[in-house]
mmCIF file of C-alpha atoms and ligand atoms in Angstrom:
data_model
loop_
_atom_site.group_PDB
_atom_site.id
_atom_site.type_symbol
_atom_site.label_atom_id
_atom_site.label_comp_id
_atom_site.label_asym_id
_atom_site.label_seq_id
_atom_site.Cartn_x
_atom_site.Cartn_y
_atom_site.Cartn_z
ATOM 1 C CA MET A 1 0.198 -59.889 99.293
ATOM 2 C CA SER A 2 0.908 -57.876 96.320
ATOM 3 C CA VAL A 3 0.557 -58.706 93.148
ATOM 4 C CA TYR A 4 2.317 -57.434 90.332
ATOM 5 C CA LEU A 5 0.189 -56.881 87.214
ATOM 6 C CA VAL A 6 3.576 -57.071 84.608
ATOM 7 C CA GLY A 7 4.443 -57.067 81.204
ATOM 8 C CA ALA A 8 5.194 -60.587 79.287
ATOM 9 C CA GLY A 9 6.165 -58.464 76.162
ATOM 10 C CA PRO A 10 5.292 -59.272 72.602
ATOM 11 C CA GLY A 11 7.405 -63.056 72.679
ATOM 12 C CA ASP A 12 10.529 -63.906 73.220
ATOM 13 C CA ALA A 13 11.507 -63.700 76.701
ATOM 14 C CA ASP A 14 14.576 -61.258 75.994
ATOM 15 C CA LEU A 15 12.214 -59.025 75.130
ATOM 16 C CA LEU A 16 11.159 -58.510 78.934
ATOM 17 C CA THR A 17 11.914 -56.084 80.453
ATOM 18 C CA LEU A 18 14.423 -56.118 83.520
ATOM 19 C CA ARG A 19 12.260 -55.715 86.521
ATOM 20 C CA ALA A 20 9.411 -58.239 85.265
ATOM 21 C CA ALA A 21 12.217 -60.881 85.126
ATOM 22 C CA ALA A 22 13.388 -59.845 88.993
ATOM 23 C CA VAL A 23 9.770 -60.068 89.950
ATOM 24 C CA LEU A 24 9.169 -63.092 88.173
ATOM 25 C CA ALA A 25 12.360 -64.643 89.993
ATOM 26 C CA ARG A 26 10.454 -63.658 93.131
ATOM 27 C CA ALA A 27 6.691 -65.120 91.929
ATOM 28 C CA ASP A 28 4.472 -67.407 94.164
ATOM 29 C CA VAL A 29 1.846 -68.039 91.929
ATOM 30 C CA VAL A 30 1.744 -66.959 88.160
ATOM 31 C CA VAL A 31 -0.924 -66.276 86.675
ATOM 32 C CA HIS A 32 -0.926 -65.893 82.855
ATOM 33 C CA ASP A 33 -3.078 -65.865 79.382
ATOM 34 C CA ARG A 34 -3.160 -67.496 76.691
ATOM 35 C CA LEU A 35 -0.775 -65.097 74.435
ATOM 36 C CA VAL A 36 2.432 -65.584 77.201
ATOM 37 C CA GLY A 37 4.785 -67.197 75.465
ATOM 38 C CA GLU A 38 6.270 -70.834 76.856
ATOM 39 C CA ASP A 39 9.964 -68.961 76.446
ATOM 40 C CA VAL A 40 8.810 -66.519 79.093
ATOM 41 C CA LEU A 41 7.076 -69.497 81.128
ATOM 42 C CA ALA A 42 10.172 -71.403 80.938
ATOM 43 C CA LEU A 43 11.377 -68.239 83.209
ATOM 44 C CA VAL A 44 8.674 -69.055 86.437
ATOM 45 C CA PRO A 45 10.873 -70.511 89.440
ATOM 46 C CA THR A 46 10.343 -74.158 90.334
ATOM 47 C CA GLY A 47 8.006 -75.063 92.592
ATOM 48 C CA ALA A 48 5.919 -71.786 91.790
ATOM 49 C CA ARG A 49 2.126 -72.036 90.752
ATOM 50 C CA ARG A 50 1.415 -71.041 87.866
ATOM 51 C CA LEU A 51 -2.398 -70.820 86.542
ATOM 52 C CA ASP A 52 -3.433 -70.819 83.011
ATOM 53 C CA VAL A 53 -6.545 -68.234 83.740
ATOM 54 C CA GLY A 54 -6.549 -68.133 78.771
ATOM 55 C CA LYS A 55 -8.540 -71.515 79.870
ATOM 56 C CA LEU A 56 -11.224 -70.378 81.989
ATOM 57 C CA PRO A 57 -14.319 -70.959 80.767
ATOM 58 C CA GLY A 58 -16.901 -68.286 78.766
ATOM 59 C CA GLY A 59 -15.693 -64.971 78.072
ATOM 60 C CA GLY A 60 -16.156 -61.069 78.683
ATOM 61 C CA GLY A 61 -17.621 -59.560 81.877
ATOM 62 C CA ASP A 62 -18.106 -63.443 83.811
ATOM 63 C CA SER A 63 -14.541 -64.297 83.226
ATOM 64 C CA GLN A 64 -12.813 -61.129 84.016
ATOM 65 C CA HIS A 65 -15.134 -61.743 87.313
ATOM 66 C CA ALA A 66 -13.725 -64.586 88.102
ATOM 67 C CA ILE A 67 -9.920 -63.236 86.937
ATOM 68 C CA ASN A 68 -10.565 -61.172 89.520
ATOM 69 C CA ASP A 69 -12.057 -62.725 92.573
ATOM 70 C CA LEU A 70 -9.106 -65.554 91.741
ATOM 71 C CA LEU A 71 -6.530 -62.832 92.327
ATOM 72 C CA ILE A 72 -8.044 -61.341 95.396
ATOM 73 C CA GLU A 73 -8.213 -64.772 96.653
ATOM 74 C CA LEU A 74 -4.300 -65.889 95.641
ATOM 75 C CA ALA A 75 -3.116 -62.225 97.122
ATOM 76 C CA LEU A 76 -4.962 -63.484 100.422
ATOM 77 C CA GLU A 77 -2.901 -66.712 100.358
ATOM 78 C CA HIS A 78 1.076 -65.495 98.707
ATOM 79 C CA GLU A 79 3.694 -62.907 99.255
ATOM 80 C CA THR A 80 3.834 -62.428 95.723
ATOM 81 C CA VAL A 81 1.225 -62.994 93.345
ATOM 82 C CA VAL A 82 2.480 -62.410 89.529
ATOM 83 C CA ARG A 83 -0.199 -61.353 87.030
ATOM 84 C CA LEU A 84 1.544 -61.992 83.964
ATOM 85 C CA LYS A 85 -0.239 -60.317 80.085
ATOM 86 C CA GLY A 86 0.683 -60.371 77.120
ATOM 87 C CA GLY A 87 3.151 -57.118 75.934
ATOM 88 C CA ASP A 88 1.991 -54.203 78.345
ATOM 89 C CA PRO A 89 -0.478 -54.927 80.760
ATOM 90 C CA PHE A 90 -2.774 -51.484 80.986
ATOM 91 C CA VAL A 91 -3.096 -51.798 76.468
ATOM 92 C CA PHE A 92 -5.944 -53.722 75.629
ATOM 93 C CA GLY A 93 -5.490 -55.798 78.251
ATOM 94 C CA ARG A 94 -7.655 -55.131 81.314
ATOM 95 C CA GLY A 95 -4.964 -54.683 83.483
ATOM 96 C CA GLY A 96 -6.527 -51.619 84.445
ATOM 97 C CA GLU A 97 -9.417 -53.476 85.414
ATOM 98 C CA GLU A 98 -7.782 -55.896 87.326
ATOM 99 C CA ALA A 99 -5.896 -53.044 89.303
ATOM 100 C CA ALA A 100 -8.985 -51.239 90.057
ATOM 101 C CA ALA A 101 -10.379 -55.128 91.491
ATOM 102 C CA LEU A 102 -7.419 -55.657 93.941
ATOM 103 C CA GLU A 103 -7.220 -52.368 95.048
ATOM 104 C CA ALA A 104 -10.751 -51.856 95.919
ATOM 105 C CA ALA A 105 -10.406 -55.438 98.197
ATOM 106 C CA GLY A 106 -7.338 -53.869 99.736
ATOM 107 C CA VAL A 107 -4.790 -55.487 98.268
ATOM 108 C CA GLU A 108 -1.578 -54.563 97.257
ATOM 109 C CA VAL A 109 -1.038 -52.987 93.151
ATOM 110 C CA HIS A 110 2.306 -52.962 91.534
ATOM 111 C CA VAL A 111 2.553 -52.328 88.227
ATOM 112 C CA VAL A 112 5.322 -53.615 85.856
ATOM 113 C CA PRO A 113 5.455 -52.023 81.874
ATOM 114 C CA GLY A 114 5.819 -54.181 79.321
ATOM 115 C CA ILE A 115 6.481 -54.273 75.406
ATOM 116 C CA SER A 116 3.649 -53.693 73.644
ATOM 117 C CA SER A 117 2.641 -55.752 70.622
ATOM 118 C CA ALA A 118 0.970 -52.397 69.640
ATOM 119 C CA PHE A 119 4.466 -50.803 68.220
ATOM 120 C CA ALA A 120 6.914 -53.922 69.451
ATOM 121 C CA ALA A 121 4.606 -55.219 65.638
ATOM 122 C CA PRO A 122 4.756 -52.818 62.928
ATOM 123 C CA LEU A 123 8.888 -52.297 64.368
ATOM 124 C CA LEU A 124 9.797 -55.637 64.358
ATOM 125 C CA ALA A 125 8.632 -55.361 60.601
ATOM 126 C CA GLY A 126 10.578 -52.313 59.888
ATOM 127 C CA ILE A 127 7.744 -50.361 60.195
ATOM 128 C CA PRO A 128 8.454 -47.177 62.034
ATOM 129 C CA VAL A 129 5.042 -46.313 63.342
ATOM 130 C CA THR A 130 5.671 -42.238 62.702
ATOM 131 C CA HIS A 131 8.588 -41.128 59.882
ATOM 132 C CA ARG A 132 9.340 -37.365 58.954
ATOM 133 C CA GLY A 133 6.654 -37.195 55.843
ATOM 134 C CA ALA A 134 5.019 -39.912 56.034
ATOM 135 C CA SER A 135 2.878 -40.439 59.100
ATOM 136 C CA ARG A 136 2.799 -37.783 62.347
ATOM 137 C CA GLY A 137 1.300 -39.607 64.600
ATOM 138 C CA VAL A 138 -0.228 -43.041 65.160
ATOM 139 C CA CYS A 139 -3.821 -44.293 66.748
ATOM 140 C CA VAL A 140 -3.707 -47.645 68.530
ATOM 141 C CA ILE A 141 -6.811 -49.602 68.068
ATOM 142 C CA THR A 142 -8.867 -52.666 69.206
ATOM 143 C CA ALA A 143 -11.248 -53.915 66.256
ATOM 144 C CA VAL A 144 -13.426 -55.730 69.334
ATOM 145 C CA ALA A 145 -15.134 -53.239 71.160
ATOM 146 C CA GLU A 146 -17.036 -53.919 74.528
ATOM 147 C CA SER A 147 -20.641 -55.000 74.580
ATOM 148 C CA GLY A 148 -20.043 -56.019 71.476
ATOM 149 C CA VAL A 149 -20.327 -52.567 69.326
ATOM 150 C CA GLU A 150 -18.056 -52.809 66.169
ATOM 151 C CA VAL A 151 -16.031 -50.043 66.579
ATOM 152 C CA ASP A 152 -16.502 -47.303 63.474
ATOM 153 C CA PHE A 153 -13.120 -47.263 61.027
ATOM 154 C CA GLU A 154 -14.996 -44.755 59.283
ATOM 155 C CA PRO A 155 -13.618 -41.520 61.464
ATOM 156 C CA LEU A 156 -10.176 -43.510 62.101
ATOM 157 C CA ALA A 157 -9.579 -41.930 57.573
ATOM 158 C CA ALA A 158 -6.687 -40.261 57.734
ATOM 159 C CA PRO A 159 -3.468 -40.593 55.575
ATOM 160 C CA GLU A 160 -1.372 -39.281 57.773
ATOM 161 C CA ILE A 161 -1.874 -40.758 60.613
ATOM 162 C CA THR A 162 -0.828 -44.757 61.246
ATOM 163 C CA LEU A 163 -2.866 -47.150 62.190
ATOM 164 C CA VAL A 164 -2.129 -50.193 64.474
ATOM 165 C CA VAL A 165 -4.953 -52.541 64.675
ATOM 166 C CA LEU A 166 -5.170 -55.615 67.733
ATOM 167 C CA MET A 167 -7.561 -57.496 67.313
ATOM 168 C CA GLY A 168 -8.570 -56.803 63.759
ATOM 169 C CA VAL A 169 -7.876 -60.460 61.955
ATOM 170 C CA ALA A 170 -11.460 -61.156 62.148
ATOM 171 C CA ARG A 171 -13.149 -57.789 60.998
ATOM 172 C CA ARG A 172 -10.652 -57.035 58.802
ATOM 173 C CA ALA A 173 -13.180 -56.876 55.520
ATOM 174 C CA SER A 174 -15.171 -54.684 57.379
ATOM 175 C CA ILE A 175 -12.243 -52.360 58.643
ATOM 176 C CA ALA A 176 -10.882 -52.346 54.931
ATOM 177 C CA ALA A 177 -14.522 -51.270 53.888
ATOM 178 C CA GLN A 178 -15.256 -48.664 56.395
ATOM 179 C CA LEU A 179 -11.591 -46.640 56.211
ATOM 180 C CA ARG A 180 -12.521 -46.800 52.270
ATOM 181 C CA ARG A 181 -15.398 -45.192 52.608
ATOM 182 C CA GLY A 182 -14.172 -42.527 55.083
ATOM 183 C CA GLY A 183 -10.831 -41.376 52.141
ATOM 184 C CA LEU A 184 -8.428 -43.310 52.090
ATOM 185 C CA ALA A 185 -7.105 -44.604 48.933
ATOM 186 C CA ALA A 186 -7.347 -48.628 47.577
ATOM 187 C CA ASP A 187 -4.099 -48.628 47.027
ATOM 188 C CA THR A 188 -2.837 -47.642 51.349
ATOM 189 C CA ALA A 189 -0.052 -49.622 51.930
ATOM 190 C CA VAL A 190 -0.905 -52.122 54.920
ATOM 191 C CA ALA A 191 0.928 -54.951 56.706
ATOM 192 C CA VAL A 192 -0.375 -58.176 58.671
ATOM 193 C CA VAL A 193 2.439 -58.675 61.608
ATOM 194 C CA GLU A 194 1.182 -62.154 62.467
ATOM 195 C CA ARG A 195 3.458 -64.040 65.592
ATOM 196 C CA ALA A 196 5.365 -61.054 66.600
ATOM 197 C CA ALA A 197 8.651 -62.019 67.979
ATOM 198 C CA SER A 198 8.280 -65.366 67.711
ATOM 199 C CA ARG A 199 10.792 -67.530 65.660
ATOM 200 C CA ASP A 200 7.374 -68.023 63.180
ATOM 201 C CA GLN A 201 6.808 -64.168 62.750
ATOM 202 C CA ARG A 202 5.234 -64.068 59.346
ATOM 203 C CA VAL A 203 4.686 -60.116 57.800
ATOM 204 C CA THR A 204 2.157 -59.677 54.924
ATOM 205 C CA ARG A 205 1.944 -56.816 52.631
ATOM 206 C CA ALA A 206 -0.457 -55.347 50.453
ATOM 207 C CA ARG A 207 -2.529 -52.417 49.579
ATOM 208 C CA LEU A 208 -6.398 -51.749 51.692
ATOM 209 C CA ASP A 209 -8.429 -53.083 49.041
ATOM 210 C CA ALA A 210 -6.623 -56.636 49.075
ATOM 211 C CA LEU A 211 -6.463 -56.522 53.431
ATOM 212 C CA ALA A 212 -10.082 -58.655 53.454
ATOM 213 C CA ALA A 213 -8.381 -61.884 50.743
ATOM 214 C CA LEU A 214 -5.399 -61.823 53.048
ATOM 215 C CA ASP A 215 -4.641 -65.299 54.542
ATOM 216 C CA VAL A 216 -3.806 -64.009 57.772
ATOM 217 C CA ALA A 217 -4.559 -65.061 61.587
ATOM 218 C CA SER A 218 -4.539 -64.287 64.932
ATOM 219 C CA PRO A 219 -2.540 -62.611 67.172
ATOM 220 C CA ALA A 220 -1.831 -60.204 64.307
ATOM 221 C CA VAL A 221 -1.506 -56.221 64.267
ATOM 222 C CA ILE A 222 -2.240 -54.689 61.581
ATOM 223 C CA VAL A 223 -0.478 -51.686 60.625
ATOM 224 C CA VAL A 224 -2.564 -49.321 58.149
ATOM 225 C CA GLY A 225 -0.918 -45.869 56.217
ATOM 226 C CA PRO A 226 2.197 -45.232 53.758
ATOM 227 C CA VAL A 227 4.858 -46.763 56.197
ATOM 228 C CA ALA A 228 3.275 -49.815 56.165
ATOM 229 C CA ALA A 229 4.982 -50.283 53.382
ATOM 230 C CA LEU A 230 8.423 -49.568 54.499
ATOM 231 C CA GLU A 231 11.065 -51.975 55.943
ATOM 232 C CA LEU A 232 14.268 -50.613 57.775
ATOM 233 C CA GLY A 233 16.626 -51.687 59.970
ATOM 234 C CA LEU A 234 15.579 -55.777 59.984
ATOM 235 C CA SER A 235 19.407 -56.766 60.259
ATOM 236 C CA LEU A 236 19.154 -54.436 64.095
ATOM 237 C CA ALA A 237 15.802 -55.346 65.558
ATOM 238 C CA VAL A 238 15.622 -58.680 68.116
ATOM 239 C CA GLY A 239 13.354 -61.046 66.799
ATOM 240 C CA THR A 240 15.304 -61.419 63.905
ATOM 241 C CA LEU A 241 18.648 -61.519 65.242
ATOM 242 C CA VAL A 242 16.915 -64.170 67.976
ATOM 243 C CA GLY A 243 15.150 -66.171 64.929
ATOM 244 C CA ALA A 244 17.956 -66.443 63.333
ATOM 245 C CA ALA A 245 20.085 -67.841 66.662
HETATM 246 C C1 LIG B 301 -6.077 -58.631 74.391
HETATM 247 S S1 LIG B 301 -4.713 -57.647 73.397
HETATM 248 C C2 LIG B 301 -3.743 -57.722 74.755
HETATM 249 C C3 LIG B 301 -1.719 -56.511 73.906
HETATM 250 C C4 LIG B 301 -1.126 -56.212 75.124
HETATM 251 N N1 LIG B 301 -1.756 -55.764 76.361
HETATM 252 C C5 LIG B 301 0.033 -55.764 74.170
HETATM 253 O O1 LIG B 301 0.148 -54.573 74.652
HETATM 254 O O2 LIG B 301 0.108 -56.498 73.397
HETATM 255 C C6 LIG B 301 -4.047 -59.165 71.963
HETATM 256 C C7 LIG B 301 -4.173 -58.375 70.880
HETATM 257 O O3 LIG B 301 -2.644 -57.907 70.975
HETATM 258 C C8 LIG B 301 -2.359 -58.800 69.918
HETATM 259 N N2 LIG B 301 -1.236 -59.374 69.836
HETATM 260 C C9 LIG B 301 -0.627 -59.840 71.520
HETATM 261 N N3 LIG B 301 0.990 -60.141 70.841
HETATM 262 C C10 LIG B 301 1.123 -60.128 69.419
HETATM 263 C C11 LIG B 301 2.212 -60.657 68.743
HETATM 264 N N4 LIG B 301 2.867 -61.205 69.256
HETATM 265 N N5 LIG B 301 2.133 -60.214 67.150
HETATM 266 C C12 LIG B 301 1.167 -59.595 66.531
HETATM 267 N N6 LIG B 301 -0.500 -59.531 67.501
HETATM 268 C C13 LIG B 301 -0.235 -59.902 68.906
HETATM 269 C C14 LIG B 301 -2.995 -59.268 68.294
HETATM 270 O O4 LIG B 301 -3.790 -58.105 68.073
HETATM 271 C C15 LIG B 301 -4.106 -60.050 69.355
HETATM 272 O O5 LIG B 301 -5.412 -60.298 69.018
#
């Protein structure tokens, strides 16, 4: 009868919110994405159905329509349907589209925020996205625009604003070139945080003019700006503690 759009956080299960864990504990069916980790999925109650819609064929609009229809159908059959998404459901998660489709179909929708990789990945690499004297703002952006149109990074070149790029690994060469054309210096610091909040988190730091040549893979967050050179507070970062356990 109700669908809960739940943020699963960036990786480790102990970065779920208490509310997310409580909702998950009473789920009848859980519909999840590819990026939700096994640690989190282990919290799905025995007996609850688990559907991986990251494996749906196609992509883009068609696949999203199929997911919307599936959620509506499941809401008619079950008391508590959990739609589990990596990070925060409303940050590049198409959670807004799903909520709108469900509401249009008369289904009761609840949203549970999650810790977004946009903020957790830099933090777990020791990078404060804002920092007095180094960054007075942060811009979170995807490199993959709707309908295949490339995002233009040139106007985003602002040395005092930290840029956090999601889904940017495959386009890192053109991102770097556009930011250089926009005026960012060749030696602007960048960091690529791969698989943040997991045991195999990896952080690679470089200069902007070396971003294209880095050997990095998705899922990763690219951080651009002076703060990317910092490495602070790692002894307190949850991911570090869990990874060391
Ligand atoms: C479709 S977006 C979903 C973002 C998600 N809703 C969030 O708030 O984190 C997927 C992108 O998020 C980033 N991402 C998600 N989880 C990540 C992780 N654990 N480490 C690094 N990047 C991650 C990557 O850029 C990936 O390509």
